[in-house]
Structures are given as structure tokens and as C-alpha cells.
CSV table of N, CA and C in Angstrom, one decimal:
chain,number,residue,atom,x,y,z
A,1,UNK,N,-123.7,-52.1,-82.3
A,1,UNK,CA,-122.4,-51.7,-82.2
A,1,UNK,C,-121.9,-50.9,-83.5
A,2,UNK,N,-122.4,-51.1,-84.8
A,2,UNK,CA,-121.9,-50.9,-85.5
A,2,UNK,C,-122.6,-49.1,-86.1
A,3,UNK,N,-123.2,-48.9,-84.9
A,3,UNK,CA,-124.0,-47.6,-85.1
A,3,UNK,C,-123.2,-46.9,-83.9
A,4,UNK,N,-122.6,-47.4,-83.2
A,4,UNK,CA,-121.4,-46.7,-82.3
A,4,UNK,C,-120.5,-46.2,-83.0
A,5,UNK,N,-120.0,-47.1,-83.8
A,5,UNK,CA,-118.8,-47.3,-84.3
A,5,UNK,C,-118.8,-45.7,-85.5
A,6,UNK,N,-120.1,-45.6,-86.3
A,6,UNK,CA,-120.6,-44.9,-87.0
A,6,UNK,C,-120.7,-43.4,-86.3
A,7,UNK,N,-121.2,-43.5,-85.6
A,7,UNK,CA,-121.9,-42.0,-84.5
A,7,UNK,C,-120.7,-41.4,-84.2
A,8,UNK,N,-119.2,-42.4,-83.6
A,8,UNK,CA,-118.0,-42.2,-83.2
A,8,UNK,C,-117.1,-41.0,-84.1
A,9,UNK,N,-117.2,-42.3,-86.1
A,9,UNK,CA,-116.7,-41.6,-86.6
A,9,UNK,C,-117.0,-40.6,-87.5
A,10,UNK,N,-118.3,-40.1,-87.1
A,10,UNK,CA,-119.4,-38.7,-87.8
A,10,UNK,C,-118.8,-37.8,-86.7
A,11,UNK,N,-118.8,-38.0,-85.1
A,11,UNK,CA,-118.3,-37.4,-84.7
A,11,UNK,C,-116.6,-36.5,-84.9
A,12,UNK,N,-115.3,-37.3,-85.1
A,12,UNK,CA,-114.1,-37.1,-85.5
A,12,UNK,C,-114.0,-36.7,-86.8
A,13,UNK,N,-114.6,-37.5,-87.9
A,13,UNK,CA,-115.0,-36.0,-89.0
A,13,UNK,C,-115.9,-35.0,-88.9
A,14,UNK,N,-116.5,-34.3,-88.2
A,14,UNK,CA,-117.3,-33.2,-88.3
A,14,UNK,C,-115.6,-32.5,-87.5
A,15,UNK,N,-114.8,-32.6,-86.1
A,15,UNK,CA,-114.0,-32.1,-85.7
A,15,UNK,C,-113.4,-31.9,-86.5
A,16,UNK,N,-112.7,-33.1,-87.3
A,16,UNK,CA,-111.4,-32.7,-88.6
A,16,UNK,C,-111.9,-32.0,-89.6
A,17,UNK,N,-112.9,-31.9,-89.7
A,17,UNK,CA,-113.7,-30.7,-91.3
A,17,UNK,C,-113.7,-29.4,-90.6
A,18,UNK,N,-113.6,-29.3,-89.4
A,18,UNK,CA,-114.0,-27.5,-88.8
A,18,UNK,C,-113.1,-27.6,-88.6
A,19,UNK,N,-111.7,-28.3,-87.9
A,19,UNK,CA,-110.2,-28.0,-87.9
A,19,UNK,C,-109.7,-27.7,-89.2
A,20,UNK,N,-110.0,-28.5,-90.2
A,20,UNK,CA,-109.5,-28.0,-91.6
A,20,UNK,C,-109.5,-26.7,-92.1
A,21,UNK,N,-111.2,-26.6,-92.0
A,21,UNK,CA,-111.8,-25.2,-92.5
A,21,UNK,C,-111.3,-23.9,-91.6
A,22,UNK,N,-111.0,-24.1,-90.5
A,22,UNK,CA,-110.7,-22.9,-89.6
A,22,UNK,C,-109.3,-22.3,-90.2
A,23,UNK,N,-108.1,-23.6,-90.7
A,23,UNK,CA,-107.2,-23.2,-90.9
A,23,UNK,C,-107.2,-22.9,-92.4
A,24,UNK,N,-107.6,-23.3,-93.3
A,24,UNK,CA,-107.8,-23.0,-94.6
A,24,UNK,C,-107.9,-21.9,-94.7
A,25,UNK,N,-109.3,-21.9,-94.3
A,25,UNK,CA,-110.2,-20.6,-95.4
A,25,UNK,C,-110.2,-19.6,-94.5
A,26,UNK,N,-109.1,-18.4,-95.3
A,26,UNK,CA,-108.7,-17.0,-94.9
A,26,UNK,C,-109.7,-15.8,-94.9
A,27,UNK,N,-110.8,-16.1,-94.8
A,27,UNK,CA,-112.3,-15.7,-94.3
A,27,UNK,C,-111.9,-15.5,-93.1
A,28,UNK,N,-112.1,-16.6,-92.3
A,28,UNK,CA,-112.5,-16.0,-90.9
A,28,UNK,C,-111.2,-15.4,-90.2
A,29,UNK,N,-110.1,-15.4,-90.4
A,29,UNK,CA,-109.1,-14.3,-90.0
A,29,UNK,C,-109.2,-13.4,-90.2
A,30,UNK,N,-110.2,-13.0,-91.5
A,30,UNK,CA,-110.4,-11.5,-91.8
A,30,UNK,C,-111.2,-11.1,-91.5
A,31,UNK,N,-112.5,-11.5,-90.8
A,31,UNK,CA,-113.7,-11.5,-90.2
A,31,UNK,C,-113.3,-11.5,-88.6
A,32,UNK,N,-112.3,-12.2,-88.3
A,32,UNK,CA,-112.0,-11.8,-86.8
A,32,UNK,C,-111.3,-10.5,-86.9
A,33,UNK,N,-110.5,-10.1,-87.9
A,33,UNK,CA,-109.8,-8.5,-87.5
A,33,UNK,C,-110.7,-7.9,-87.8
A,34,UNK,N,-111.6,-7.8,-88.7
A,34,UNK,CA,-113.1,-6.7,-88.7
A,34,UNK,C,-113.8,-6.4,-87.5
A,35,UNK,N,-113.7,-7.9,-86.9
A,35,UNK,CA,-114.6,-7.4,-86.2
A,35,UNK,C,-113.6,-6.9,-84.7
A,36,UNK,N,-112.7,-7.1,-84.6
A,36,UNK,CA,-111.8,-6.7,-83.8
A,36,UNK,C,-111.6,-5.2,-83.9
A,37,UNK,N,-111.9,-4.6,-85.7
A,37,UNK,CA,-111.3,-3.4,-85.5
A,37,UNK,C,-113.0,-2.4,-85.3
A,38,UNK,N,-113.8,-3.4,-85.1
A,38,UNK,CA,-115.0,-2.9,-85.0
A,38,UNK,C,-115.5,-2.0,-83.6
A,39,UNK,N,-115.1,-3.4,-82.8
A,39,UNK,CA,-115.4,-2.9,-81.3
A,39,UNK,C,-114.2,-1.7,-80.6
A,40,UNK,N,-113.5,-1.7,-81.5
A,40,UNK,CA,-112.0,-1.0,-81.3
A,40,UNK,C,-112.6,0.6,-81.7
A,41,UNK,N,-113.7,0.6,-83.0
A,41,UNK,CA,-114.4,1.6,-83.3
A,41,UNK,C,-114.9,2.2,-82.3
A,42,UNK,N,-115.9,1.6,-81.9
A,42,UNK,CA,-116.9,1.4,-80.8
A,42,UNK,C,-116.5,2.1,-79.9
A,43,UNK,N,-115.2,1.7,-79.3
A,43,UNK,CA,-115.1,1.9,-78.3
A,43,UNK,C,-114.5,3.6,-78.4
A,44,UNK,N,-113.9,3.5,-79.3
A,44,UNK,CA,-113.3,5.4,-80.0
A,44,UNK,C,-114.3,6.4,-80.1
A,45,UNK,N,-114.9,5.6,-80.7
A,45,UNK,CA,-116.7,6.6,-80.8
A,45,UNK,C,-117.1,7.1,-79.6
A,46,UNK,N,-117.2,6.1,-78.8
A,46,UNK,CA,-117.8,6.1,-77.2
A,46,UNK,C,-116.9,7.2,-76.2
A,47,UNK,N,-116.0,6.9,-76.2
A,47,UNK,CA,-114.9,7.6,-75.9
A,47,UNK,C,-114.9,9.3,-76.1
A,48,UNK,N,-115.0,9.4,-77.6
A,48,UNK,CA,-114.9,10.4,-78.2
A,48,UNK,C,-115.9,11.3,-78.0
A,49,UNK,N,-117.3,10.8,-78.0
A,49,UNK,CA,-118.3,11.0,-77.9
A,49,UNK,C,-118.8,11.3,-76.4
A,50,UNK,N,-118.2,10.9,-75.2
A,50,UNK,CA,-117.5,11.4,-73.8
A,50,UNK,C,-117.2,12.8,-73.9
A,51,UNK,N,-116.3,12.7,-74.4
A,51,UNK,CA,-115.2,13.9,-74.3
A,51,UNK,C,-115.8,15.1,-75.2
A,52,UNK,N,-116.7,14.9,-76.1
A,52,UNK,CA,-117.6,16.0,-76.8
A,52,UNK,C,-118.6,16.5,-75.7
A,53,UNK,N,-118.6,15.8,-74.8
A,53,UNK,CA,-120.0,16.3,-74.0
A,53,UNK,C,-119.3,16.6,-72.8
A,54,UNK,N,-118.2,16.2,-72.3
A,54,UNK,CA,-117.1,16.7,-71.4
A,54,UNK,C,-117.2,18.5,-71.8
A,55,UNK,N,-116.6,18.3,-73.4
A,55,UNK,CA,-116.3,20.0,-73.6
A,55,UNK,C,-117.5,20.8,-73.5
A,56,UNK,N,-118.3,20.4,-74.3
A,56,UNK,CA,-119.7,21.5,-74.5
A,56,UNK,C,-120.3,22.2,-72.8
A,57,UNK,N,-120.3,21.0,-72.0
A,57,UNK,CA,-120.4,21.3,-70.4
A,57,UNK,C,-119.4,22.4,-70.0
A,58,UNK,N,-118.0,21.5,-70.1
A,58,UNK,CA,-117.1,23.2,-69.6
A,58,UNK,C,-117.4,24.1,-70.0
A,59,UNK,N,-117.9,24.3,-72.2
A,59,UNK,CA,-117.6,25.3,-72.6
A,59,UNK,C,-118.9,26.4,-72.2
A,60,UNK,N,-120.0,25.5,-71.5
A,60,UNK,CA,-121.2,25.8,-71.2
A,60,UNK,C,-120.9,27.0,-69.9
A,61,UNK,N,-120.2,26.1,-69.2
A,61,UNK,CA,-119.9,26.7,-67.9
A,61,UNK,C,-119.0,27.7,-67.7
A,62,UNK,N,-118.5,28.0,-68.6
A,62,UNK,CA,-117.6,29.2,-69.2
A,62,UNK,C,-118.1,30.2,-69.3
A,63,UNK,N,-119.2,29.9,-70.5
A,63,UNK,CA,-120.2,30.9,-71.4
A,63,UNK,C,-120.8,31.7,-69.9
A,64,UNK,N,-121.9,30.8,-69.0
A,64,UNK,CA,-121.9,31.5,-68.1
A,64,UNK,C,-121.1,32.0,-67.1
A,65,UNK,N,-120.3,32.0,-66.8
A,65,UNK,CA,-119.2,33.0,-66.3
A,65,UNK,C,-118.7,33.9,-66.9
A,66,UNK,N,-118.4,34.3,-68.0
A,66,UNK,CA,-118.6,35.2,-68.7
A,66,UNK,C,-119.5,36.3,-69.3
A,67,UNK,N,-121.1,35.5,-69.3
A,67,UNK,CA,-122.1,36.5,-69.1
A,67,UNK,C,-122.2,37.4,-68.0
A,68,UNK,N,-121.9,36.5,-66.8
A,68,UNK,CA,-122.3,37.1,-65.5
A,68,UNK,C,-121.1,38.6,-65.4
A,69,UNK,N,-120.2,38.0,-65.7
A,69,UNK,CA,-119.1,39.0,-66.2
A,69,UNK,C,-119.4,40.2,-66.9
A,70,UNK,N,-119.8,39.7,-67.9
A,70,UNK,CA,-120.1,41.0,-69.0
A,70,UNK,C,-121.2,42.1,-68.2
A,71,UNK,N,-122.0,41.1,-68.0
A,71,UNK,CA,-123.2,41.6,-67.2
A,71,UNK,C,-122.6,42.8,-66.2
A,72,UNK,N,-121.8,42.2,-65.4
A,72,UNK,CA,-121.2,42.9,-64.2
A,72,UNK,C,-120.7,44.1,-64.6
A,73,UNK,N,-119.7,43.9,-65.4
A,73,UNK,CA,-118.7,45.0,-66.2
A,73,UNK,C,-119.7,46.0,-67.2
A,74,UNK,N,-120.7,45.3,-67.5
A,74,UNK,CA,-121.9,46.5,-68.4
A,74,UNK,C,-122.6,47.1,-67.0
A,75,UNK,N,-122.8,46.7,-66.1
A,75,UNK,CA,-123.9,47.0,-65.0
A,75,UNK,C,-122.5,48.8,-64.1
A,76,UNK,N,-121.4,48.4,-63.9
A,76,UNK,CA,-120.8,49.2,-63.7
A,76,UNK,C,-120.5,50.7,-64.5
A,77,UNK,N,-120.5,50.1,-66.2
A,77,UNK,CA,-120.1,51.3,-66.5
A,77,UNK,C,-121.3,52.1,-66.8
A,78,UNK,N,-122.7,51.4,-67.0
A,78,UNK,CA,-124.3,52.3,-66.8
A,78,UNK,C,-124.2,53.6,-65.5
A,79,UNK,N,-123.8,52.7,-64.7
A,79,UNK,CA,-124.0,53.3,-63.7
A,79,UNK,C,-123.0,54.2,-63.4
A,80,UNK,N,-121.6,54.4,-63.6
A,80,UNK,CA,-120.5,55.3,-63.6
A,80,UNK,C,-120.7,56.0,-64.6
A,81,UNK,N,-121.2,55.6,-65.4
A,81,UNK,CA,-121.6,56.9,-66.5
A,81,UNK,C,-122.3,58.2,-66.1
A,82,UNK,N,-123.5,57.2,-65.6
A,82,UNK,CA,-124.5,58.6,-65.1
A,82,UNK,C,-123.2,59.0,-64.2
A,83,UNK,N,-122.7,58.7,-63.2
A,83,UNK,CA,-121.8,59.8,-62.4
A,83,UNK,C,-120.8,60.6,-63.0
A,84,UNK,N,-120.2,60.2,-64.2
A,84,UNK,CA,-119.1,60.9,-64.3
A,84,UNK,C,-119.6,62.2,-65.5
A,85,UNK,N,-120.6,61.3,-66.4
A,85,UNK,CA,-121.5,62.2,-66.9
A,85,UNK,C,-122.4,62.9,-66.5
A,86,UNK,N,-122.9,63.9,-65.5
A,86,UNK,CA,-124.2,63.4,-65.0
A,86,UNK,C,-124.7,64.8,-66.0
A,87,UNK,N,-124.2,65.5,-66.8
A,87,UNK,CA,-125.0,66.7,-67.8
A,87,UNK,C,-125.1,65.8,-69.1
A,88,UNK,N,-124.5,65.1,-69.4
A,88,UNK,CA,-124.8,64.3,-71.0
A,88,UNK,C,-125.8,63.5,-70.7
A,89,UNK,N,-126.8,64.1,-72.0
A,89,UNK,CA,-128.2,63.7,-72.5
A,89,UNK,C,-128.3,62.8,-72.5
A,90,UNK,N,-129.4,62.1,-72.0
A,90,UNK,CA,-129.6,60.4,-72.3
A,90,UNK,C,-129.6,59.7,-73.8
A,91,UNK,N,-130.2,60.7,-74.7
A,91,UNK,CA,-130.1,59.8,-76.0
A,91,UNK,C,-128.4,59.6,-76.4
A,92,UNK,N,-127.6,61.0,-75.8
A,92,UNK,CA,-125.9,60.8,-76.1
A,92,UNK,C,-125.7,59.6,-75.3
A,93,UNK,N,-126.1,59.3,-74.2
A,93,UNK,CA,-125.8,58.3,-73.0
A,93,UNK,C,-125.4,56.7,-73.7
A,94,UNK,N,-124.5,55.7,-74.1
A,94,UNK,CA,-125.0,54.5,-74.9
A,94,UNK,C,-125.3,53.8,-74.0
A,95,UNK,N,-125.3,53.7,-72.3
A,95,UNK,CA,-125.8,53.0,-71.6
A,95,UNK,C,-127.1,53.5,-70.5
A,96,UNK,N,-127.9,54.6,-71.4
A,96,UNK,CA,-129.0,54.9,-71.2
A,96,UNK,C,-130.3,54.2,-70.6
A,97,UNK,N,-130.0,53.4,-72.1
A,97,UNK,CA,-131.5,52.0,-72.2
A,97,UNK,C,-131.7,51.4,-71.2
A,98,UNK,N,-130.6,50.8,-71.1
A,98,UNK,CA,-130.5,49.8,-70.5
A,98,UNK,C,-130.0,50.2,-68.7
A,99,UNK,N,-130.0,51.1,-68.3
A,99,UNK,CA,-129.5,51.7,-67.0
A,99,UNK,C,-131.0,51.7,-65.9
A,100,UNK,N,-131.9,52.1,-67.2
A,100,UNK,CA,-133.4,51.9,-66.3
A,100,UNK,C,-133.8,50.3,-65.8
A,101,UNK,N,-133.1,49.5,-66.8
A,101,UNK,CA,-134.1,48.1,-66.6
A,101,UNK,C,-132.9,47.0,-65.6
A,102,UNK,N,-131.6,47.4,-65.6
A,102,UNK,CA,-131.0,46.6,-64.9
A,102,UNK,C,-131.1,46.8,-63.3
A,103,UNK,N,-130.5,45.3,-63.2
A,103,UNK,CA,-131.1,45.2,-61.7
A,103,UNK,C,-129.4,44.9,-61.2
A,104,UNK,N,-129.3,46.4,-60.0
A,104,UNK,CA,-127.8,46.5,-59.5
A,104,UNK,C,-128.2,46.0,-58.0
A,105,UNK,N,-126.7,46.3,-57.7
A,105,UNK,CA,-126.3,45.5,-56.2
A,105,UNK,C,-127.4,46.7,-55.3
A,106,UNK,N,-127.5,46.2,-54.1
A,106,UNK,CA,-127.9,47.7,-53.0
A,106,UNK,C,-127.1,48.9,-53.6
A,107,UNK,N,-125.9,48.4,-53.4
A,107,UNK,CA,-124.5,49.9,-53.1
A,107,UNK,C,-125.0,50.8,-54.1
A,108,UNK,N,-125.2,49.8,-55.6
A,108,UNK,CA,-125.2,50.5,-56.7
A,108,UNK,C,-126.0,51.4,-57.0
A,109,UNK,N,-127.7,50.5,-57.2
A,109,UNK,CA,-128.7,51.1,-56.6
A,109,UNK,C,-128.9,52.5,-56.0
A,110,UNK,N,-127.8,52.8,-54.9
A,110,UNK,CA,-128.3,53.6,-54.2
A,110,UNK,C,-127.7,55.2,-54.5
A,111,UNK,N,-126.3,54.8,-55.7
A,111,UNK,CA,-126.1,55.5,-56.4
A,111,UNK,C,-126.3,56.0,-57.8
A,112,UNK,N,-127.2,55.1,-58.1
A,112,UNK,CA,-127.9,55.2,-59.8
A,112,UNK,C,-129.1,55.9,-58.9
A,113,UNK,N,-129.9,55.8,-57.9
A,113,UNK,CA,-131.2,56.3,-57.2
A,113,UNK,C,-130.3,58.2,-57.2
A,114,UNK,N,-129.0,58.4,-56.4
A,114,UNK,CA,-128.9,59.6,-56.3
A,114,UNK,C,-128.6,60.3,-58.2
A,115,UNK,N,-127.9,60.0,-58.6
A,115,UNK,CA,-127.4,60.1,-59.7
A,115,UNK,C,-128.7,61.0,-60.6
A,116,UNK,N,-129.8,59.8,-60.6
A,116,UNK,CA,-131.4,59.7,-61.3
A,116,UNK,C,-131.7,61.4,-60.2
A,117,UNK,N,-131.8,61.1,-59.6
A,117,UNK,CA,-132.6,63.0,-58.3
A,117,UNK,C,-131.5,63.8,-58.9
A,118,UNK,N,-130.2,63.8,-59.1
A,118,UNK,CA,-129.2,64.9,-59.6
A,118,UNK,C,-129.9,65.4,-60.8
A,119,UNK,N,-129.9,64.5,-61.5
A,119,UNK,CA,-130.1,64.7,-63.2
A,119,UNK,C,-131.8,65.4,-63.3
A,120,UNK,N,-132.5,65.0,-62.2
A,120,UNK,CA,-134.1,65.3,-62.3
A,120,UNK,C,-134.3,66.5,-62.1
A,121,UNK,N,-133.5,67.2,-61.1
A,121,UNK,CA,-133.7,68.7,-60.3
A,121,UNK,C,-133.5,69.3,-61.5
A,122,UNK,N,-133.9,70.6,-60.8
A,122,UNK,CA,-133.7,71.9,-61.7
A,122,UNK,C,-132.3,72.4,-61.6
A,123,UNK,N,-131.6,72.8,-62.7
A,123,UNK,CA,-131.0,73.3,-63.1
A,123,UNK,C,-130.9,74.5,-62.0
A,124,UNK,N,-129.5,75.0,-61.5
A,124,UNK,CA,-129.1,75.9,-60.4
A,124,UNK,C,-129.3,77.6,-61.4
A,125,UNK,N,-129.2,77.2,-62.4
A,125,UNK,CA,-129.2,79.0,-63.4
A,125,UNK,C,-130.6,79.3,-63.7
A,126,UNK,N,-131.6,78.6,-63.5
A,126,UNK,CA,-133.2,78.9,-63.4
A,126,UNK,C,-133.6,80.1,-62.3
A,127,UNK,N,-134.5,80.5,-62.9
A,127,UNK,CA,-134.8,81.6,-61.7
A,127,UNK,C,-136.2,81.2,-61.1
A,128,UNK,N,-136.1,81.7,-59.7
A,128,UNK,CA,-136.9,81.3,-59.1
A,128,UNK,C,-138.3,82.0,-59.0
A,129,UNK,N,-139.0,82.7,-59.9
A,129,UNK,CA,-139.8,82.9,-60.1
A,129,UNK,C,-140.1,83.6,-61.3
A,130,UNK,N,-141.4,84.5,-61.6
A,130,UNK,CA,-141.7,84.9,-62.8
A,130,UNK,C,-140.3,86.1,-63.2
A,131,UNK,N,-139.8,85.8,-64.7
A,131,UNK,CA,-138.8,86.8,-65.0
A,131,UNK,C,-139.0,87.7,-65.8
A,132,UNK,N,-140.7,87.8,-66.2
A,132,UNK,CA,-140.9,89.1,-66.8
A,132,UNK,C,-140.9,88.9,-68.3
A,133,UNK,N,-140.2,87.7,-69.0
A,133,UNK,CA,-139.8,87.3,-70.3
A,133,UNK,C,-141.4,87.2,-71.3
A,134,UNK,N,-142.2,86.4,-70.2
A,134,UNK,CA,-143.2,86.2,-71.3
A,134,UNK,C,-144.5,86.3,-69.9
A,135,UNK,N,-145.1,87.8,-71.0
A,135,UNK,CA,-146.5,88.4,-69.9
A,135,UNK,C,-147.4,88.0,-70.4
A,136,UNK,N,-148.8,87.7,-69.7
A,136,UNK,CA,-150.0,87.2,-70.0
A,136,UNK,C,-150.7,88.5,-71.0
A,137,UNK,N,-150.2,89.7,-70.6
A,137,UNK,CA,-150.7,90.9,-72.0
A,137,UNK,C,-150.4,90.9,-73.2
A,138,UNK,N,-149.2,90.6,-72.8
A,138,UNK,CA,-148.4,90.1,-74.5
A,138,UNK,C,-149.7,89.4,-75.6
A,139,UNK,N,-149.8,88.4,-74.6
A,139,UNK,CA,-150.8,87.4,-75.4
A,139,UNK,C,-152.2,87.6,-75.5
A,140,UNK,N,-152.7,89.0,-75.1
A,140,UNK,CA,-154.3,88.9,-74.7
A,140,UNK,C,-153.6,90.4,-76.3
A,141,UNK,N,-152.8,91.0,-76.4
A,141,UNK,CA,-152.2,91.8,-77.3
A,141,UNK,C,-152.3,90.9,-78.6
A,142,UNK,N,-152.0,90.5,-79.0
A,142,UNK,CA,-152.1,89.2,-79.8
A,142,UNK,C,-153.1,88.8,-80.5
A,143,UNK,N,-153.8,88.4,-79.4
A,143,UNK,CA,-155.6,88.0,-79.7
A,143,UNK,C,-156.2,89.1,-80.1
A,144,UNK,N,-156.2,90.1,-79.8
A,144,UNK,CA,-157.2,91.2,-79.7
A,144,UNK,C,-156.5,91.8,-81.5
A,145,UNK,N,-155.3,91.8,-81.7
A,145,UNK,CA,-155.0,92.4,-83.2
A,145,UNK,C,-155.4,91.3,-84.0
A,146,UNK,N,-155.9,90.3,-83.9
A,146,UNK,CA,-156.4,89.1,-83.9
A,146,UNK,C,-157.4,89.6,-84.9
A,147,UNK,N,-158.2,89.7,-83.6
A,147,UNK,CA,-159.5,90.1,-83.9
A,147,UNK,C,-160.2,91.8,-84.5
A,148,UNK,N,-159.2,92.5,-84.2
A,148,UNK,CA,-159.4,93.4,-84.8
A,148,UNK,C,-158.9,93.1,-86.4
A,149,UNK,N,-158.4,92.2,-87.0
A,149,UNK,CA,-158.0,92.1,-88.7
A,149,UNK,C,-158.9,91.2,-89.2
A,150,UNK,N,-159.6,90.7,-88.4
A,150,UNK,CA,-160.9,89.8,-89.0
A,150,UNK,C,-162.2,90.8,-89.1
A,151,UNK,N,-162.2,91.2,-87.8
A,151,UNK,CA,-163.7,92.2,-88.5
A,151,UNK,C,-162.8,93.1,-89.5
């Protein structure tokens, strides 16, 4: 009995030493707000760290809508160029380069195709056959004083 009696009051002092100590010692209040203001971190981080990947997605989804844009709005004026220009030289042209390698709608296509056969023909002030300017004697004329200053 007297190890009852003992075990009893090991028991009720170990309670009254952690009741003591809990309220004493200003440690673990300050260890509970730490860590209070920890998971409070945590959770801001997480949060925040959401909402960063929230934006980059939109701003992703943007970016592409706006290329397709630019794309569009460059693909139009290549091709209105050749029309409205259709005598200015390709190297004057600034959407030259890039007029051969883009890839347009049908409609467009089928106006960059006429555009391209305008620009390729001959010129309407060419004449249509030999004009006399430059004779094959001319140049046999030529050769022959050529060869008459050598011997």
C-alpha cells in the first residue's frame, strides 16, 4: 500500500510541476506565437505562391493572343503592300522577307499568288521583239578591230 500511496503522489506532482511550469515560464507563450505566426507564414507563401502561377498562366495566355495578333496584323500588311505597292522593289519593300515564307489564309494566298504573276510579267513599255538597239555585227565589228590591232 504504501507504494500506492507513493505512485499516487509521483503522480500529482509530476501534474502540479507541468501546471507550474506552463504558467511560469514565458517560453512556451512565445514559442506558441512563433509558431502560430509560422503556419500563418506558410500559409501566405502558399497562397502567394498560387496567385504567382495564377498570373504567369494568364500573362502566358495573353502573350499568345497577342502573337497570333501581331502575326495577323504583320501577315495583312505583307500582303497589302504588295497590292498597293505593286512597282516598289523588293529590297525598298520592309515586308519583303518575310511575304515569301508566311503562311496566309486561302483568300489571302490567292491574292499574294496574283500580286507575285503582276510583279513577274513584263513590263507593258517593252517591245515585242528585236528593236534594232544592239546588232549581232556590231559585235562581230568589235572582234574583228580586235584582231586586226593584235596582228
Amino acid at each position: 500500500m504504501a507504494w500506492t500511496y507513493a505512485l499516487i503522489g509521483l503522480a500529482v506532482g509530476i501534474t502540479i510541476g507541468f501546471m507550474i511550469s506552463r504558467f511560469t515560464v514565458p517560453g512556451i507563450k512565445h514559442q506558441k506565437s512563433l509558431k502560430q505566426d509560422l503556419e500563418k507564414s506558410k500559409y501566405e507563401l502558399e497562397q502567394y505562391r498560387q496567385e504567382l502561377v495564377d498570373h504567369f498562366a494568364t500573362s502566358a495566355t495573353m502573350l499568345e493572343a497577342l502573337a497570333k495578333d501581331f502575326n495577323k496584323m504583320y501577315d495583312h500588311m505583307a500582303s497589302t503592300s504588295k497590292e498597293l505597292m505593286p512597282n516598289l522593289p523588293e529590297q525598298d519593300n520592309p515586308f519583303s522577307a518575310r511575304l515569301g515564307e508566311m503562311t496566309l489564309s486561302p483568300e489571302l494566298n490567292k491574292k499574294v499568288a496574283h500580286v507575285k504573276d503582276e510583279i513577274s510579267k513584263q513590263p507593258k513599255d517593252y517591245a515585242n521583239g528585236a528593236t534594232g538597239l544592239l546588232k549581232d555585227d556590231h559585235r562581230v565589228d568589235i572582234n574583228a578591230k580586235k584582231e586586226d590591232k593584235i596582228a
